[in-house]
mmCIF file of C-alpha atoms in Angstrom:
data_model
loop_
_atom_site.group_PDB
_atom_site.id
_atom_site.type_symbol
_atom_site.label_atom_id
_atom_site.label_comp_id
_atom_site.label_asym_id
_atom_site.label_seq_id
_atom_site.Cartn_x
_atom_site.Cartn_y
_atom_site.Cartn_z
ATOM 1 C CA UNK A 191 197.004 137.468 -33.257
ATOM 2 C CA UNK A 192 197.837 139.453 -36.386
ATOM 3 C CA UNK A 193 196.837 138.515 -39.923
ATOM 4 C CA UNK A 194 200.454 138.244 -41.071
ATOM 5 C CA UNK A 195 201.051 135.738 -38.259
ATOM 6 C CA UNK A 196 198.037 133.753 -39.432
ATOM 7 C CA UNK A 197 199.342 133.733 -42.997
ATOM 8 C CA UNK A 198 202.835 132.668 -41.932
ATOM 9 C CA UNK A 199 201.497 129.885 -39.700
ATOM 10 C CA UNK A 200 199.336 128.440 -42.485
ATOM 11 C CA UNK A 201 202.243 128.567 -44.925
ATOM 12 C CA UNK A 202 204.509 126.614 -42.551
ATOM 13 C CA UNK A 203 201.704 124.161 -41.746
ATOM 14 C CA UNK A 204 201.235 123.558 -45.471
ATOM 15 C CA UNK A 205 204.905 123.291 -46.497
ATOM 16 C CA UNK A 206 206.334 121.950 -43.204
ATOM 17 C CA UNK A 207 209.423 123.974 -44.010
ATOM 18 C CA UNK A 208 210.264 127.415 -42.619
ATOM 19 C CA UNK A 209 212.510 128.362 -45.552
ATOM 20 C CA UNK A 210 209.948 127.472 -48.221
ATOM 21 C CA UNK A 211 207.166 129.146 -46.221
ATOM 22 C CA UNK A 212 209.205 132.357 -46.003
ATOM 23 C CA UNK A 213 209.807 132.296 -49.758
ATOM 24 C CA UNK A 214 206.098 131.686 -50.387
ATOM 25 C CA UNK A 215 205.159 134.620 -48.140
ATOM 26 C CA UNK A 216 207.915 136.776 -49.678
ATOM 27 C CA UNK A 217 209.528 137.602 -46.316
ATOM 28 C CA UNK A 218 212.893 136.887 -44.735
ATOM 29 C CA UNK A 219 213.005 133.643 -42.758
ATOM 30 C CA UNK A 220 213.949 135.350 -39.464
ATOM 31 C CA UNK A 221 210.886 137.581 -39.817
ATOM 32 C CA UNK A 222 208.627 134.563 -40.346
ATOM 33 C CA UNK A 223 210.257 132.637 -37.491
ATOM 34 C CA UNK A 224 209.854 135.573 -35.120
ATOM 35 C CA UNK A 225 206.146 135.909 -36.021
ATOM 36 C CA UNK A 226 205.583 132.193 -35.355
ATOM 37 C CA UNK A 227 207.352 132.504 -32.000
ATOM 38 C CA UNK A 228 205.083 135.395 -31.023
ATOM 39 C CA UNK A 229 202.066 133.314 -31.987
ATOM 40 C CA UNK A 230 203.321 130.418 -29.869
ATOM 41 C CA UNK A 231 203.785 132.732 -26.895
ATOM 42 C CA UNK A 232 200.205 133.950 -27.341
ATOM 43 C CA UNK A 233 198.859 130.380 -27.461
ATOM 44 C CA UNK A 234 201.064 129.209 -24.615
ATOM 45 C CA UNK A 235 202.773 126.316 -26.398
ATOM 46 C CA UNK A 236 204.809 125.214 -29.398
ATOM 47 C CA UNK A 237 202.984 124.925 -32.703
ATOM 48 C CA UNK A 238 205.868 123.198 -34.510
ATOM 49 C CA UNK A 239 208.757 120.870 -33.691
ATOM 50 C CA UNK A 240 211.836 122.151 -35.492
ATOM 51 C CA UNK A 241 213.567 119.149 -37.043
ATOM 52 C CA UNK A 242 215.901 120.503 -39.696
ATOM 53 C CA UNK A 243 215.295 120.827 -42.551
ATOM 54 C CA UNK A 244 211.667 120.088 -41.863
ATOM 55 C CA UNK A 245 209.087 121.124 -39.276
ATOM 56 C CA UNK A 246 206.308 119.031 -37.803
ATOM 57 C CA UNK A 247 203.064 120.203 -36.285
ATOM 58 C CA UNK A 248 202.670 119.584 -32.575
ATOM 59 C CA UNK A 249 199.358 118.398 -31.173
ATOM 60 C CA UNK A 250 198.510 122.028 -30.390
ATOM 61 C CA UNK A 251 199.497 123.047 -33.912
ATOM 62 C CA UNK A 252 197.293 120.363 -35.487
ATOM 63 C CA UNK A 253 194.335 121.540 -33.434
ATOM 64 C CA UNK A 254 194.958 125.144 -34.401
ATOM 65 C CA UNK A 255 195.163 124.583 -38.179
ATOM 66 C CA UNK A 256 191.384 124.356 -38.934
ATOM 67 C CA UNK A 257 190.578 127.211 -36.540
ATOM 68 C CA UNK A 258 193.231 129.543 -37.920
ATOM 69 C CA UNK A 259 192.308 128.559 -41.492
ATOM 70 C CA UNK A 260 188.701 129.506 -40.765
ATOM 71 C CA UNK A 261 189.854 132.813 -39.306
ATOM 72 C CA UNK A 262 191.950 133.514 -42.399
ATOM 73 C CA UNK A 263 189.161 132.587 -44.824
ATOM 74 C CA UNK A 264 186.694 134.787 -42.929
ATOM 75 C CA UNK A 265 189.074 137.730 -43.086
ATOM 76 C CA UNK A 266 189.516 137.286 -46.841
ATOM 77 C CA UNK A 267 185.744 137.024 -47.270
ATOM 78 C CA UNK A 268 185.192 140.191 -45.248
ATOM 79 C CA UNK A 269 187.783 142.046 -47.302
ATOM 80 C CA UNK A 270 186.197 140.870 -50.563
ATOM 81 C CA UNK A 271 182.709 141.840 -49.386
ATOM 82 C CA UNK A 272 183.902 145.274 -48.270
ATOM 83 C CA UNK A 273 185.490 145.819 -51.667
ATOM 84 C CA UNK A 274 182.288 144.762 -53.458
ATOM 85 C CA UNK A 275 180.139 147.072 -51.343
ATOM 86 C CA UNK A 276 182.510 149.979 -51.879
ATOM 87 C CA UNK A 277 182.461 149.449 -55.642
ATOM 88 C CA UNK A 278 178.661 149.145 -55.682
ATOM 89 C CA UNK A 279 178.648 145.513 -56.831
ATOM 90 C CA UNK A 280 176.795 144.422 -53.677
ATOM 91 C CA UNK A 281 173.949 146.415 -52.118
ATOM 92 C CA UNK A 282 171.903 145.573 -49.035
ATOM 93 C CA UNK A 283 168.350 146.728 -48.369
ATOM 94 C CA UNK A 284 167.126 146.163 -44.824
ATOM 95 C CA UNK A 285 163.362 146.480 -44.410
ATOM 96 C CA UNK A 286 161.388 146.228 -41.168
ATOM 97 C CA UNK A 287 157.791 145.036 -41.644
ATOM 98 C CA UNK A 288 154.982 144.670 -39.172
ATOM 99 C CA UNK A 289 153.595 141.132 -38.941
ATOM 100 C CA UNK A 290 150.495 141.821 -41.036
ATOM 101 C CA UNK A 291 152.229 143.494 -43.986
ATOM 102 C CA UNK A 292 152.060 141.317 -47.083
ATOM 103 C CA UNK A 293 155.467 141.055 -48.720
ATOM 104 C CA UNK A 294 153.762 141.190 -52.125
ATOM 105 C CA UNK A 295 153.599 144.995 -51.942
ATOM 106 C CA UNK A 296 157.399 145.181 -51.995
ATOM 107 C CA UNK A 297 158.211 142.699 -54.738
ATOM 108 C CA UNK A 298 157.616 144.976 -57.793
ATOM 109 C CA UNK A 299 159.914 147.613 -56.305
ATOM 110 C CA UNK A 300 162.560 145.107 -55.277
ATOM 111 C CA UNK A 301 162.501 143.721 -58.822
ATOM 112 C CA UNK A 302 163.238 147.219 -60.131
ATOM 113 C CA UNK A 303 166.152 147.587 -57.720
ATOM 114 C CA UNK A 304 167.541 144.238 -58.803
ATOM 115 C CA UNK A 305 167.762 145.512 -62.369
ATOM 116 C CA UNK A 306 170.267 148.117 -61.164
ATOM 117 C CA UNK A 307 171.954 146.058 -58.426
ATOM 118 C CA UNK A 308 172.563 142.537 -59.663
ATOM 119 C CA UNK A 309 173.731 141.319 -56.252
ATOM 120 C CA UNK A 310 171.103 143.058 -54.131
ATOM 121 C CA UNK A 311 170.766 141.453 -50.697
ATOM 122 C CA UNK A 312 167.326 141.837 -49.124
ATOM 123 C CA UNK A 313 167.117 141.522 -45.343
ATOM 124 C CA UNK A 314 163.610 141.425 -43.871
ATOM 125 C CA UNK A 315 162.843 142.040 -40.207
ATOM 126 C CA UNK A 316 159.421 141.206 -38.771
ATOM 127 C CA UNK A 317 157.751 142.387 -35.590
ATOM 128 C CA UNK A 318 155.170 144.788 -34.255
ATOM 129 C CA UNK A 319 154.810 148.322 -35.589
ATOM 130 C CA UNK A 320 156.824 149.547 -32.591
ATOM 131 C CA UNK A 321 159.510 146.968 -33.396
ATOM 132 C CA UNK A 322 159.687 148.292 -36.952
ATOM 133 C CA UNK A 323 160.161 151.861 -35.709
ATOM 134 C CA UNK A 324 162.788 150.692 -33.220
ATOM 135 C CA UNK A 325 164.735 149.019 -36.042
ATOM 136 C CA UNK A 326 164.971 152.413 -37.738
ATOM 137 C CA UNK A 327 166.090 154.135 -34.544
ATOM 138 C CA UNK A 328 168.807 151.536 -33.925
ATOM 139 C CA UNK A 329 170.046 151.676 -37.517
ATOM 140 C CA UNK A 330 169.045 148.050 -38.147
ATOM 141 C CA UNK A 331 166.841 148.960 -41.141
ATOM 142 C CA UNK A 332 166.649 151.671 -43.793
ATOM 143 C CA UNK A 333 162.904 151.365 -44.392
ATOM 144 C CA UNK A 334 159.894 150.347 -42.308
ATOM 145 C CA UNK A 335 156.335 149.568 -43.401
ATOM 146 C CA UNK A 336 153.503 149.358 -40.891
ATOM 147 C CA UNK A 337 150.106 150.853 -40.202
ATOM 148 C CA UNK A 338 150.410 152.399 -36.761
ATOM 149 C CA UNK A 339 153.815 154.067 -36.895
ATOM 150 C CA UNK A 340 153.545 156.561 -34.083
ATOM 151 C CA UNK A 341 155.448 159.826 -33.753
ATOM 152 C CA UNK A 342 157.952 158.351 -31.322
ATOM 153 C CA UNK A 343 161.046 159.860 -32.940
ATOM 154 C CA UNK A 344 161.466 163.340 -34.344
ATOM 155 C CA UNK A 345 163.956 162.110 -36.970
ATOM 156 C CA UNK A 346 161.428 159.722 -38.476
ATOM 157 C CA UNK A 347 160.143 160.620 -41.958
ATOM 158 C CA UNK A 348 156.746 159.099 -42.787
ATOM 159 C CA UNK A 349 154.472 159.086 -45.810
ATOM 160 C CA UNK A 350 151.221 157.245 -46.608
ATOM 161 C CA UNK A 351 151.183 154.377 -49.103
ATOM 162 C CA UNK A 352 147.543 153.319 -49.345
ATOM 163 C CA UNK A 353 144.400 152.824 -47.287
ATOM 164 C CA UNK A 354 142.559 149.541 -46.729
ATOM 165 C CA UNK A 355 139.185 148.827 -45.202
ATOM 166 C CA UNK A 356 138.104 145.634 -43.473
ATOM 167 C CA UNK A 357 135.522 142.969 -44.259
ATOM 168 C CA UNK A 358 134.168 139.852 -42.594
ATOM 169 C CA UNK A 359 134.947 136.347 -43.774
ATOM 170 C CA UNK A 360 133.183 133.134 -42.761
ATOM 171 C CA UNK A 361 132.705 129.503 -43.765
ATOM 172 C CA UNK A 362 130.444 129.118 -46.823
ATOM 173 C CA UNK A 363 128.008 127.122 -44.658
ATOM 174 C CA UNK A 364 127.602 129.956 -42.196
ATOM 175 C CA UNK A 365 124.053 131.079 -41.431
ATOM 176 C CA UNK A 366 124.802 134.634 -42.583
ATOM 177 C CA UNK A 367 125.949 133.598 -46.048
ATOM 178 C CA UNK A 368 123.394 134.830 -48.563
ATOM 179 C CA UNK A 369 122.449 137.915 -46.557
ATOM 180 C CA UNK A 370 122.775 141.012 -48.677
ATOM 181 C CA UNK A 371 123.952 143.017 -45.677
ATOM 182 C CA UNK A 372 125.263 141.965 -42.266
ATOM 183 C CA UNK A 373 124.664 144.409 -39.406
ATOM 184 C CA UNK A 374 126.546 144.475 -36.116
ATOM 185 C CA UNK A 375 123.548 143.110 -34.226
ATOM 186 C CA UNK A 376 123.703 140.014 -36.474
ATOM 187 C CA UNK A 377 127.102 139.229 -35.011
ATOM 188 C CA UNK A 378 126.350 139.461 -31.299
ATOM 189 C CA UNK A 379 126.086 135.692 -30.790
ATOM 190 C CA UNK A 380 128.840 134.820 -33.238
ATOM 191 C CA UNK A 381 132.222 133.455 -32.149
ATOM 192 C CA UNK A 382 135.045 135.581 -33.464
ATOM 193 C CA UNK A 383 138.523 134.587 -34.634
ATOM 194 C CA UNK A 384 141.201 137.077 -33.603
ATOM 195 C CA UNK A 385 144.811 137.131 -34.796
ATOM 196 C CA UNK A 386 146.692 138.353 -31.738
ATOM 197 C CA UNK A 387 149.765 139.314 -33.798
ATOM 198 C CA UNK A 388 147.757 141.717 -35.966
ATOM 199 C CA UNK A 389 148.586 145.336 -35.184
ATOM 200 C CA UNK A 390 144.901 146.162 -35.621
ATOM 201 C CA UNK A 391 143.744 143.662 -33.013
ATOM 202 C CA UNK A 392 143.340 146.310 -30.295
ATOM 203 C CA UNK A 393 141.377 148.932 -32.320
ATOM 204 C CA UNK A 394 139.224 146.183 -33.833
ATOM 205 C CA UNK A 395 138.527 144.844 -30.353
ATOM 206 C CA UNK A 396 137.471 148.340 -29.222
ATOM 207 C CA UNK A 397 135.155 148.589 -32.224
ATOM 208 C CA UNK A 398 133.572 145.234 -31.384
ATOM 209 C CA UNK A 399 133.074 146.210 -27.747
ATOM 210 C CA UNK A 400 131.409 149.455 -28.783
ATOM 211 C CA UNK A 401 128.785 147.315 -30.572
ATOM 212 C CA UNK A 402 128.441 144.793 -27.723
ATOM 213 C CA UNK A 403 130.160 141.982 -29.603
ATOM 214 C CA UNK A 404 131.784 139.215 -27.561
ATOM 215 C CA UNK A 405 135.373 140.009 -28.463
ATOM 216 C CA UNK A 406 136.633 139.184 -24.957
ATOM 217 C CA UNK A 407 135.565 135.563 -25.448
ATOM 218 C CA UNK A 408 136.957 135.179 -28.978
ATOM 219 C CA UNK A 409 139.224 132.434 -30.286
ATOM 220 C CA UNK A 410 142.775 133.797 -30.245
ATOM 221 C CA UNK A 411 145.468 132.585 -32.624
ATOM 222 C CA UNK A 412 148.871 133.722 -33.844
ATOM 223 C CA UNK A 413 149.216 131.839 -37.105
ATOM 224 C CA UNK A 414 147.659 132.451 -40.505
ATOM 225 C CA UNK A 415 147.550 128.706 -41.193
ATOM 226 C CA UNK A 416 145.613 128.178 -37.945
ATOM 227 C CA UNK A 417 143.135 130.830 -39.068
ATOM 228 C CA UNK A 418 142.566 128.943 -42.331
ATOM 229 C CA UNK A 419 141.835 125.698 -40.477
ATOM 230 C CA UNK A 420 139.417 127.285 -38.003
ATOM 231 C CA UNK A 421 137.563 129.114 -40.765
ATOM 232 C CA UNK A 422 137.225 125.926 -42.777
ATOM 233 C CA UNK A 423 135.859 124.070 -39.756
ATOM 234 C CA UNK A 424 133.340 126.802 -38.944
ATOM 235 C CA UNK A 425 134.780 127.913 -35.618
ATOM 236 C CA UNK A 426 133.769 131.506 -36.200
ATOM 237 C CA UNK A 427 134.105 134.591 -38.379
ATOM 238 C CA UNK A 428 137.101 136.786 -38.917
ATOM 239 C CA UNK A 429 137.732 140.415 -39.856
ATOM 240 C CA UNK A 430 140.365 140.797 -42.560
ATOM 241 C CA UNK A 431 141.740 143.557 -44.749
ATOM 242 C CA UNK A 432 139.915 144.082 -48.018
ATOM 243 C CA UNK A 433 142.109 142.885 -50.850
ATOM 244 C CA UNK A 434 143.618 145.935 -52.542
ATOM 245 C CA UNK A 435 145.308 146.227 -55.953
ATOM 246 C CA UNK A 436 148.576 145.698 -54.068
ATOM 247 C CA UNK A 437 147.559 142.506 -52.287
ATOM 248 C CA UNK A 438 145.953 139.187 -52.935
ATOM 249 C CA UNK A 439 145.009 137.696 -49.563
ATOM 250 C CA UNK A 440 144.645 133.937 -49.360
ATOM 251 C CA UNK A 441 141.666 132.676 -47.412
ATOM 252 C CA UNK A 442 140.099 129.383 -46.495
ATOM 253 C CA UNK A 443 138.671 127.018 -49.070
ATOM 254 C CA UNK A 444 134.917 127.351 -49.129
ATOM 255 C CA UNK A 445 134.941 130.734 -47.418
ATOM 256 C CA UNK A 446 132.662 133.650 -48.222
ATOM 257 C CA UNK A 447 132.981 137.397 -47.773
ATOM 258 C CA UNK A 448 130.114 139.014 -45.849
ATOM 259 C CA UNK A 449 129.091 142.569 -46.677
ATOM 260 C CA UNK A 450 128.944 144.845 -43.630
ATOM 261 C CA UNK A 451 125.963 147.124 -43.293
ATOM 262 C CA UNK A 452 127.984 150.202 -42.376
ATOM 263 C CA UNK A 453 131.558 151.469 -42.654
ATOM 264 C CA UNK A 454 133.349 150.104 -39.660
ATOM 265 C CA UNK A 455 137.093 150.340 -39.749
ATOM 266 C CA UNK A 456 139.875 151.242 -42.136
ATOM 267 C CA UNK A 457 143.615 151.656 -41.859
ATOM 268 C CA UNK A 458 146.227 153.627 -43.729
ATOM 269 C CA UNK A 459 149.533 151.891 -44.319
ATOM 270 C CA UNK A 460 152.653 154.015 -44.002
ATOM 271 C CA UNK A 461 156.287 153.780 -44.915
ATOM 272 C CA UNK A 462 158.986 155.432 -42.856
ATOM 273 C CA UNK A 463 162.705 155.837 -42.828
ATOM 274 C CA UNK A 464 165.218 157.459 -40.580
ATOM 275 C CA UNK A 465 168.711 158.886 -41.022
ATOM 276 C CA UNK A 466 171.641 156.569 -40.599
ATOM 277 C CA UNK A 467 173.127 156.774 -37.137
ATOM 278 C CA UNK A 468 176.635 158.219 -36.956
ATOM 279 C CA UNK A 469 179.406 155.651 -36.339
#
């Protein structure tokens, strides 16, 4: 099915007259009639009943009208979008983020881009750090932000953004609240709350095991809202990123930050991009 056939069919369906449709499409009537015939052969049935001087849609033709109209509208939309992209009126930024990256770090920079590209389209992809790197490799994103972007692709360019450390957070009724310093031995009998989707879950678990903490019997969850509820109800303590100038991390009502007695864990967040794949 060719686009000129689609246009001719819709013109005849609208005017119910082959002569008027040909004039509207600025083609000779035999040319329009031949194109309709080819379309009917492709569909395996008549689209119109020729009753001079008018034409009437057959049952097949009536069923085809909304489908062919949708096809035509989509083609026009694609052509218009392609023209806008070529002229720079529309720009798309595809960013792959690991699950624990706060979108707030991107907003100031996106706002700057929007000043130069009024119709900027932002497409966000979420997943693990490996998923973010894979999006770059497959050409599904131009930029990735994650902590543990490994050297899995020689064409990957990486640079550090900032470094964050971790702190403990607990219900304000917790027995450790008020302690000036919390040591690892203070946590040995404490239930822990672990976000399984966090890319730091594994290294944090190794750190806890190295200090004989019961990480293998922790409460596991994969939702930030669930973490809030469990913290509020005193189900345990949780290790979170220290709020940096880039981030403001929401936490449970009535929660308190506990000061660790020794440096324990930090992470450096990285951005990466890769070259566009050839067509």
